[in-house]
Amino acid sequence: MKIYFSGLYQETNSFCPVMTDMGCFQRGYLLQDDAIRKRLNGTNTELGGFFEAVANYPAPIKTIPGMAAWAVAYGPVLRDTFERLADLIVAPLKDSLPVDGVFLSLHGSLVAEHLDDGEGVILKMVREIVGESTPIVCSLDFHAVVTERMLKNADMLIGYRTYPHVDMGETGRRATKALLKLVTEKFRFDTVFRRVPMILPVDNTETIDGSMFEVMERVKNWEKRPGVFSASAFCTHPWVDLKGHGVALLVYVEKSGHGEIEKELSQLADYIWNGRHKFLRNYPDVDAFMQKINEYEKPIAIVDSGDITTAGGMGDSTVLLRNLLSMEERILSAVPIVDAVTLEKAWSAGEGQTIDCSAGGSNDKDAYNLRVPLTATVMRLCDQPLIIKGTSFSGMKLDIGRRALLQVEDSIFLMVLEFTSMMNDPQFWRSMDLEPNSMDLIVQKSHKLFRAGYADIVKSVVTVDTPGCTDRNLKRLPFSKIDRPIFPMDDVKYWN
Ligand SMILES: [Zn+2]
């Protein structure tokens, strides 16, 4: 049996003004040929799961590597970058025809500057190469936006079941097993799909409790039934602006089991819709948080919800920094900021030197990322990659570029970075000899990813309603392509 595989992951934020270029993927990873296995085998990733499922299969399988690329969430992918990545996927496939099956591992919300629905376009290209009779199975993130083009061009789309995400490897194994079954048994099945016209905030859709836990339990139970080959629920990525947006339920089932599942799928869609207001939470704005800051048990992890770099925030917000600096009695605070200008200044000066600078991303006085003038001491400079140790993406090596740890007036430890990256692991600070345990407050630029690594460090977790590219209030963002009406932007009376 001969199976072709590739992976491409980028969660695009349509409102982030900085485009994703090839450098973003090179800093994450961009692998070809045997380098894919060397890097990802044994990791908790979809392709790690693919390698494991193939190795455990009772018959020999020849695997044909294409490409594997990952970039941190950012603005739309540049046209040239998208076309080069797509070529890295399709060229090795064309060279290795015929194949018995294709395993693709995609994120599901990639948008390029010249086209929406990046994954749908890639699946269509692959389908045109292998033809209708070769199975294509694609694993997707829980935050995928499942489009008609994706459904049409993949035999099966199979999603994560956890948020915060911890089941990437398991999803890869499930998807690979489904593919191998399709290749060897050539069974026929029906696709049952339902989209609910709502965009959910990501901060209240954990699968460990609450409504989304209930949704996932029902989805998992479907898959235990005879005749059901795969069942997934997709919560979608709120900050991508494309047609087909909305929470999605997707089941692949034997033709005889179609009717019953369709009925239950509708019931689950109704359950999600009827409980839509329960997903919305109110969080303090920055003024309300600052008034109560001394009431929280420390260390506090404070989630800067408008500037989440794992969802496309630019990481250059100064809203929290400005407020921490204005405190009469300061507290020890660790604050990350993306600012290439200040970084260059720190590197030119060197460790131990004092610099005058301004940190932030904009000079517009009304902007959330307004620059703040500072005098700071350069504590530490580093350009070494980071090995993530927390549960999510454990073992992943990340090039987070050059960075500088600045100390501002004894109380603020400012980590200045060249570009956005995952900042969710305690190693992020420890790589600069700063122990997060010794801080009163650590600013977080992820909604949930930091929680596993910080579980034994922080005593309080507070999400603060701040502005930025990942604004929780979707009504404040300029959506133009999504299907309307949609909840919570519009008052949708009845949908089903
Ligand atoms: Zn996700």
XYZ file of C-alpha atoms and ligand atoms in Angstrom:
497
model
C 0.000 0.000 0.000
C 1.297 3.432 -0.904
C 0.121 6.494 1.072
C 1.035 10.090 0.345
C 1.014 12.624 3.227
C 1.466 16.354 3.865
C 0.618 18.910 6.540
C -0.051 22.660 6.493
C -1.097 24.707 9.505
C -1.819 28.381 9.805
C -4.780 29.957 11.549
C -5.332 33.177 9.639
C -6.611 36.306 11.346
C -8.369 38.391 8.671
C -8.028 41.521 10.820
C -4.274 41.335 11.396
C -2.612 43.857 9.055
C 0.702 41.963 8.905
C 0.680 39.323 6.160
C 2.062 35.815 6.612
C 5.144 35.255 4.458
C 7.490 32.334 3.890
C 9.662 33.558 6.763
C 6.753 32.902 9.163
C 6.732 29.240 8.099
C 10.522 28.961 8.163
C 10.483 30.234 11.747
C 7.794 27.686 12.677
C 8.787 24.758 10.513
C 8.945 24.015 6.818
C 9.953 20.407 6.200
C 10.259 18.113 3.215
C 11.180 14.479 2.565
C 12.701 12.548 5.504
C 13.019 15.707 7.588
C 9.259 15.461 8.280
C 9.579 12.089 9.993
C 12.782 13.077 11.787
C 11.144 16.159 13.248
C 7.572 14.996 13.926
C 7.726 11.248 14.599
C 6.934 10.674 18.278
C 5.446 14.160 18.797
C 1.885 14.986 19.814
C 1.030 16.247 16.332
C -1.287 14.933 13.619
C 1.660 13.737 11.565
C 3.174 12.181 14.702
C -0.120 10.249 14.990
C 0.040 9.359 11.290
C 3.519 7.844 11.668
C 2.410 5.861 14.714
C -0.729 4.473 13.036
C 1.256 3.483 9.946
C 3.955 1.787 12.067
C 1.318 -0.207 13.983
C -0.575 -1.320 10.877
C -0.276 -5.093 10.363
C 0.756 -4.814 6.686
C 3.663 -2.856 5.197
C 2.855 0.687 4.038
C 5.089 2.783 1.831
C 4.683 6.425 2.838
C 5.452 9.221 0.378
C 6.341 12.505 2.096
C 5.220 15.813 0.630
C 5.602 18.808 2.903
C 4.870 19.824 6.495
C 4.687 23.507 7.410
C 3.495 25.406 10.455
C 3.351 29.149 11.126
C 1.996 31.079 14.069
C -1.412 32.732 13.539
C -1.055 36.023 11.689
C -2.605 37.967 8.801
C -3.570 36.392 5.433
C -0.895 34.377 3.617
C 0.846 36.214 0.772
C -0.134 34.923 -2.669
C 3.407 33.903 -3.585
C 3.859 32.078 -0.253
C 0.579 30.189 -0.653
C 1.423 29.152 -4.208
C 4.889 27.921 -3.187
C 3.452 25.917 -0.285
C 0.713 24.431 -2.476
C 3.379 23.447 -5.008
C 5.423 21.739 -2.283
C 2.320 19.646 -1.569
C 1.262 18.780 -5.125
C 4.641 18.334 -6.879
C 5.808 15.262 -4.861
C 2.319 13.791 -5.222
C 2.397 14.106 -9.016
C 5.861 12.506 -9.039
C 4.742 9.485 -7.030
C 1.486 8.519 -8.770
C -0.303 6.218 -8.496
C -0.957 6.236 -4.741
C -3.591 4.248 -2.821
C -4.552 7.035 -0.473
C -3.758 10.586 0.668
C -3.446 11.806 4.246
C -3.561 15.573 4.591
C -3.315 17.335 7.899
C -4.559 20.927 7.613
C -5.628 23.578 10.081
C -8.875 24.571 8.391
C -8.933 28.360 8.590
C -6.159 29.458 6.266
C -6.915 32.489 4.091
C -4.532 33.861 1.475
C -4.439 37.417 0.133
C -5.913 36.312 -3.208
C -8.317 33.586 -2.044
C -10.419 32.514 0.919
C -10.758 28.875 1.893
C -7.075 27.932 1.487
C -7.684 24.347 2.646
C -10.568 23.887 0.208
C -8.318 25.040 -2.641
C -5.527 22.638 -1.611
C -7.927 19.702 -1.267
C -9.337 20.473 -4.719
C -5.832 20.526 -6.238
C -5.036 17.173 -4.638
C -8.370 15.689 -5.737
C -7.754 16.725 -9.332
C -4.385 14.937 -9.250
C -5.454 11.640 -7.644
C -8.960 11.406 -9.108
C -12.295 10.522 -7.533
C -11.489 6.917 -6.657
C -8.426 7.535 -4.442
C -9.415 8.223 -0.808
C -8.345 11.536 0.725
C -8.695 11.911 4.490
C -7.876 15.236 6.121
C -7.427 16.009 9.812
C -8.531 19.470 10.961
C -8.224 21.730 13.992
C -11.255 22.191 16.272
C -11.254 25.810 15.007
C -11.546 24.880 11.324
C -14.184 26.590 9.185
C -15.554 23.675 7.142
C -16.434 24.920 3.650
C -18.408 23.303 0.849
C -15.220 22.970 -1.201
C -13.479 21.086 1.619
C -16.434 18.722 2.031
C -16.629 18.085 -1.705
C -12.942 17.316 -2.214
C -12.116 15.183 0.837
C -13.569 11.728 1.491
C -13.439 12.479 5.209
C -12.629 15.520 7.354
C -11.797 14.580 10.930
C -11.389 17.134 13.724
C -9.733 17.498 17.123
C -11.938 16.852 20.137
C -10.182 18.936 22.721
C -9.821 22.588 23.545
C -7.298 23.475 24.885
C -5.896 21.167 22.211
C -4.145 18.090 23.537
C -5.322 15.424 21.048
C -3.406 16.327 17.889
C -1.604 12.958 17.839
C -4.821 11.094 18.604
C -6.617 12.949 15.778
C -3.818 11.982 13.385
C -4.142 8.335 14.440
C -7.943 8.359 14.028
C -7.743 10.000 10.623
C -5.018 7.615 9.434
C -6.981 4.561 10.583
C -10.045 5.887 8.731
C -7.949 6.369 5.600
C -6.439 2.871 5.765
C -9.910 1.385 6.258
C -11.189 3.324 3.253
C -8.258 2.166 1.122
C -8.543 -1.507 2.051
C -12.305 -1.966 2.444
C -13.562 0.543 -0.145
C -16.839 0.916 1.774
C -19.517 3.404 0.870
C -20.960 5.905 3.301
C -23.027 9.063 3.597
C -21.952 12.503 4.786
C -24.251 14.199 7.282
C -23.369 17.838 7.810
C -25.031 20.685 9.668
C -23.860 24.260 10.090
C -25.225 26.448 12.870
C -25.203 30.206 12.085
C -23.148 31.276 15.056
C -19.568 32.271 15.804
C -18.554 31.294 19.292
C -16.018 33.153 21.377
C -13.008 30.894 21.929
C -12.749 31.762 25.602
C -15.780 29.748 26.691
C -15.658 26.670 24.532
C -13.375 24.403 26.540
C -14.163 20.748 26.052
C -13.380 19.901 29.680
C -16.658 21.271 31.080
C -19.731 23.306 30.177
C -21.740 23.194 26.961
C -18.865 22.214 24.653
C -18.023 19.259 26.906
C -21.621 18.074 26.449
C -21.387 18.561 22.664
C -18.154 16.576 22.436
C -19.482 13.760 24.627
C -22.413 13.292 22.237
C -20.091 13.428 19.227
C -17.755 10.824 20.750
C -20.712 8.558 21.557
C -21.876 8.671 17.935
C -18.561 7.288 16.834
C -18.914 4.293 19.161
C -22.012 3.185 17.257
C -21.815 0.506 14.597
C -21.995 2.069 11.156
C -20.572 5.452 12.181
C -17.087 5.896 10.732
C -16.268 9.343 12.057
C -17.971 12.189 13.943
C -16.613 15.710 14.491
C -17.730 19.092 15.820
C -15.941 22.257 14.665
C -16.147 25.362 16.787
C -14.452 27.580 14.119
C -11.937 30.411 14.434
C -13.823 33.664 15.166
C -11.356 36.070 13.531
C -11.382 34.723 10.015
C -13.728 36.439 7.590
C -14.964 33.988 4.971
C -18.108 32.465 3.559
C -19.190 29.263 5.251
C -18.379 30.465 8.763
C -20.310 28.872 11.593
C -20.206 26.019 14.083
C -20.295 22.720 12.159
C -21.260 19.120 12.923
C -20.041 16.400 10.586
C -20.668 12.646 10.622
C -19.710 9.931 8.129
C -22.110 7.036 8.462
C -23.213 3.833 6.743
C -26.050 4.492 4.316
C -28.488 2.486 6.457
C -27.707 4.573 9.575
C -28.194 7.909 7.872
C -31.728 8.775 9.059
C -31.185 8.272 12.771
C -27.924 10.220 12.838
C -29.438 13.065 10.839
C -32.182 13.424 13.429
C -29.700 13.409 16.313
C -27.417 15.839 14.519
C -30.323 18.258 14.210
C -31.072 17.823 17.907
C -27.455 18.600 18.793
C -27.460 21.620 16.472
C -30.603 22.819 18.293
C -28.913 22.225 21.655
C -25.952 24.399 20.600
C -28.217 27.082 19.152
C -30.591 27.188 22.117
C -27.678 27.493 24.514
C -25.901 30.177 22.445
C -26.122 32.855 25.131
C -24.439 30.549 27.641
C -21.266 30.663 25.548
C -20.985 34.426 25.962
C -19.142 35.610 29.053
C -18.596 39.038 30.443
C -15.048 39.901 31.409
C -13.744 43.018 33.156
C -12.303 45.724 30.962
C -8.861 46.967 31.896
C -10.142 49.716 34.219
C -12.294 47.269 36.169
C -9.385 44.822 36.413
C -6.926 47.446 37.630
C -9.318 48.565 40.362
C -9.392 45.019 41.748
C -5.846 43.960 40.967
C -4.827 43.645 44.624
C -7.778 41.407 45.428
C -6.517 38.544 43.248
C -4.243 35.911 44.722
C -0.808 36.214 43.126
C 0.809 35.243 40.828
C -1.945 36.291 38.419
C -2.037 35.154 34.797
C -3.787 37.931 32.931
C -5.106 37.122 29.461
C -4.799 40.099 27.097
C -7.821 38.948 25.099
C -7.567 41.534 22.290
C -3.957 40.665 21.469
C -3.767 36.872 21.438
C -0.738 35.945 19.332
C -1.855 32.310 19.001
C -4.953 33.630 17.192
C -3.403 36.377 15.055
C -2.807 39.223 17.486
C 0.308 41.285 16.691
C 1.615 41.030 20.260
C 2.364 44.751 20.377
C -0.493 45.987 22.577
C 0.521 48.409 25.307
C -2.862 48.589 27.040
C -1.787 46.457 30.020
C 1.768 47.826 30.091
C 0.507 51.411 30.303
C -1.848 50.507 33.142
C 0.814 48.573 35.080
C 3.199 51.513 34.754
C 0.554 53.896 36.080
C 0.079 51.986 39.361
C 1.010 53.925 42.471
C 2.306 50.781 44.151
C 3.781 48.661 41.415
C 3.706 44.877 41.370
C 6.314 42.602 39.778
C 5.040 42.014 36.251
C 6.267 39.986 33.290
C 5.036 41.525 30.029
C 5.844 40.323 26.483
C 5.826 42.747 23.559
C 6.658 42.449 19.854
C 8.707 45.471 18.851
C 11.608 45.090 16.407
C 12.757 48.712 16.865
C 13.203 48.446 20.637
C 14.750 45.018 20.222
C 17.396 46.396 17.878
C 18.179 49.144 20.362
C 18.625 46.633 23.184
C 20.887 44.401 21.085
C 22.998 47.365 19.978
C 23.412 48.489 23.595
C 24.188 45.053 25.079
C 23.450 43.361 28.403
C 23.778 45.531 31.494
C 23.262 48.784 29.567
C 20.483 51.318 30.095
C 18.472 52.449 27.085
C 15.840 55.075 26.361
C 13.218 53.655 24.054
C 9.503 53.507 23.335
C 7.776 50.130 23.368
C 4.713 49.299 21.288
C 3.539 49.157 17.713
C 1.958 52.482 16.782
C 2.294 56.233 17.181
C -1.429 56.820 16.766
C -2.635 58.114 20.134
C -5.974 56.309 19.832
C -4.429 52.926 19.027
C -4.358 50.055 21.514
C -0.677 49.528 20.627
C 0.383 53.149 21.252
C 4.115 53.411 21.938
C 5.160 54.034 25.560
C 8.409 55.935 26.320
C 10.634 53.977 28.717
C 14.043 53.954 30.338
C 15.099 50.353 30.816
C 18.059 48.153 31.702
C 18.935 45.355 29.295
C 18.991 42.265 31.548
C 19.422 39.470 29.045
C 19.716 38.918 25.288
C 19.033 35.582 23.613
C 18.532 34.199 20.112
C 18.270 30.476 20.841
C 15.204 28.423 19.846
C 12.759 27.402 22.538
C 11.760 23.818 23.348
C 8.170 23.830 24.642
C 7.712 21.747 27.802
C 4.014 22.299 28.724
C 1.380 19.730 27.718
C 0.190 21.439 24.540
C 2.714 21.010 21.702
C 5.183 19.495 24.172
C 8.592 18.846 22.634
C 8.039 21.311 19.799
C 11.138 23.375 18.969
C 10.292 26.967 18.161
C 12.464 29.649 16.624
C 11.152 32.710 18.457
C 13.996 34.842 17.151
C 16.113 37.370 18.955
C 14.683 38.694 22.171
C 15.666 41.001 25.001
C 14.575 41.052 28.635
C 14.347 44.655 29.821
C 13.803 45.762 33.400
C 11.786 48.930 33.803
C 12.030 50.717 37.164
C 12.453 47.568 39.308
C 8.939 46.258 38.727
C 8.273 45.532 35.039
C 10.127 42.783 33.195
C 9.496 43.407 29.533
C 10.335 40.678 27.036
C 10.846 42.358 23.675
C 10.565 40.123 20.610
C 11.349 40.582 16.955
C 8.153 38.908 15.746
C 5.073 37.185 17.167
C 5.305 33.611 18.312
C 3.859 31.189 20.809
C 4.508 32.831 24.177
C 2.432 30.400 26.202
C 5.070 28.224 27.853
C 6.945 29.111 31.088
C 10.131 28.253 29.150
C 9.514 31.498 27.288
C 10.606 33.378 30.451
C 13.007 30.776 31.813
C 15.045 30.940 28.596
C 15.815 34.513 29.715
C 16.653 33.486 33.323
C 13.391 34.920 34.645
C 11.414 32.547 36.865
C 7.674 33.223 36.356
C 7.096 31.913 39.899
C 8.831 35.008 41.244
C 6.395 37.399 39.510
C 3.099 38.823 40.818
C 1.587 39.011 37.353
C 2.346 37.414 33.989
C 0.672 38.775 30.850
C -0.535 35.915 28.629
C -1.053 36.141 24.883
C -3.002 32.898 24.509
C -6.518 32.083 25.674
C -5.913 28.605 27.022
C -2.612 27.237 25.781
C -0.675 28.680 28.723
C -2.815 26.920 31.304
C -1.152 23.506 31.184
C 2.360 24.930 31.632
C 1.311 27.461 34.276
C -0.989 25.182 36.303
C 1.490 24.949 39.199
C 2.683 28.554 38.930
C -0.288 30.922 38.920
C -2.933 31.265 41.653
C -5.416 33.386 39.633
C -6.332 33.549 35.969
C -8.132 36.661 34.745
C -9.274 37.359 31.193
C -9.451 41.069 30.489
C -11.564 42.541 27.703
C -8.996 44.487 25.684
C -9.040 45.795 22.084
C -6.951 44.437 19.174
C -7.023 41.992 16.244
C -8.513 39.314 18.506
C -11.192 41.516 20.032
C -13.772 39.381 21.863
C -16.463 41.794 20.822
C -16.930 40.669 17.210
C -19.277 43.558 16.537
C -16.273 45.884 16.741
C -14.490 44.091 13.875
C -15.043 44.831 10.128
C -16.436 41.475 8.896
C -17.514 41.702 5.247
C -17.584 38.157 3.789
C -19.314 35.920 6.327
C -22.905 34.858 5.671
C -25.341 37.093 7.531
C -27.308 37.001 9.703
C -25.058 35.252 12.187
C -24.982 35.156 15.981
C -23.766 37.090 17.998
C -23.402 39.953 15.490
C -27.018 39.787 14.333
C -30.312 39.094 15.974
C -31.076 35.740 14.335
C -34.634 34.807 15.205
C -34.853 31.233 14.028
C -32.526 29.282 11.866
C -33.293 25.559 11.608
Zn -7.379 25.592 17.362
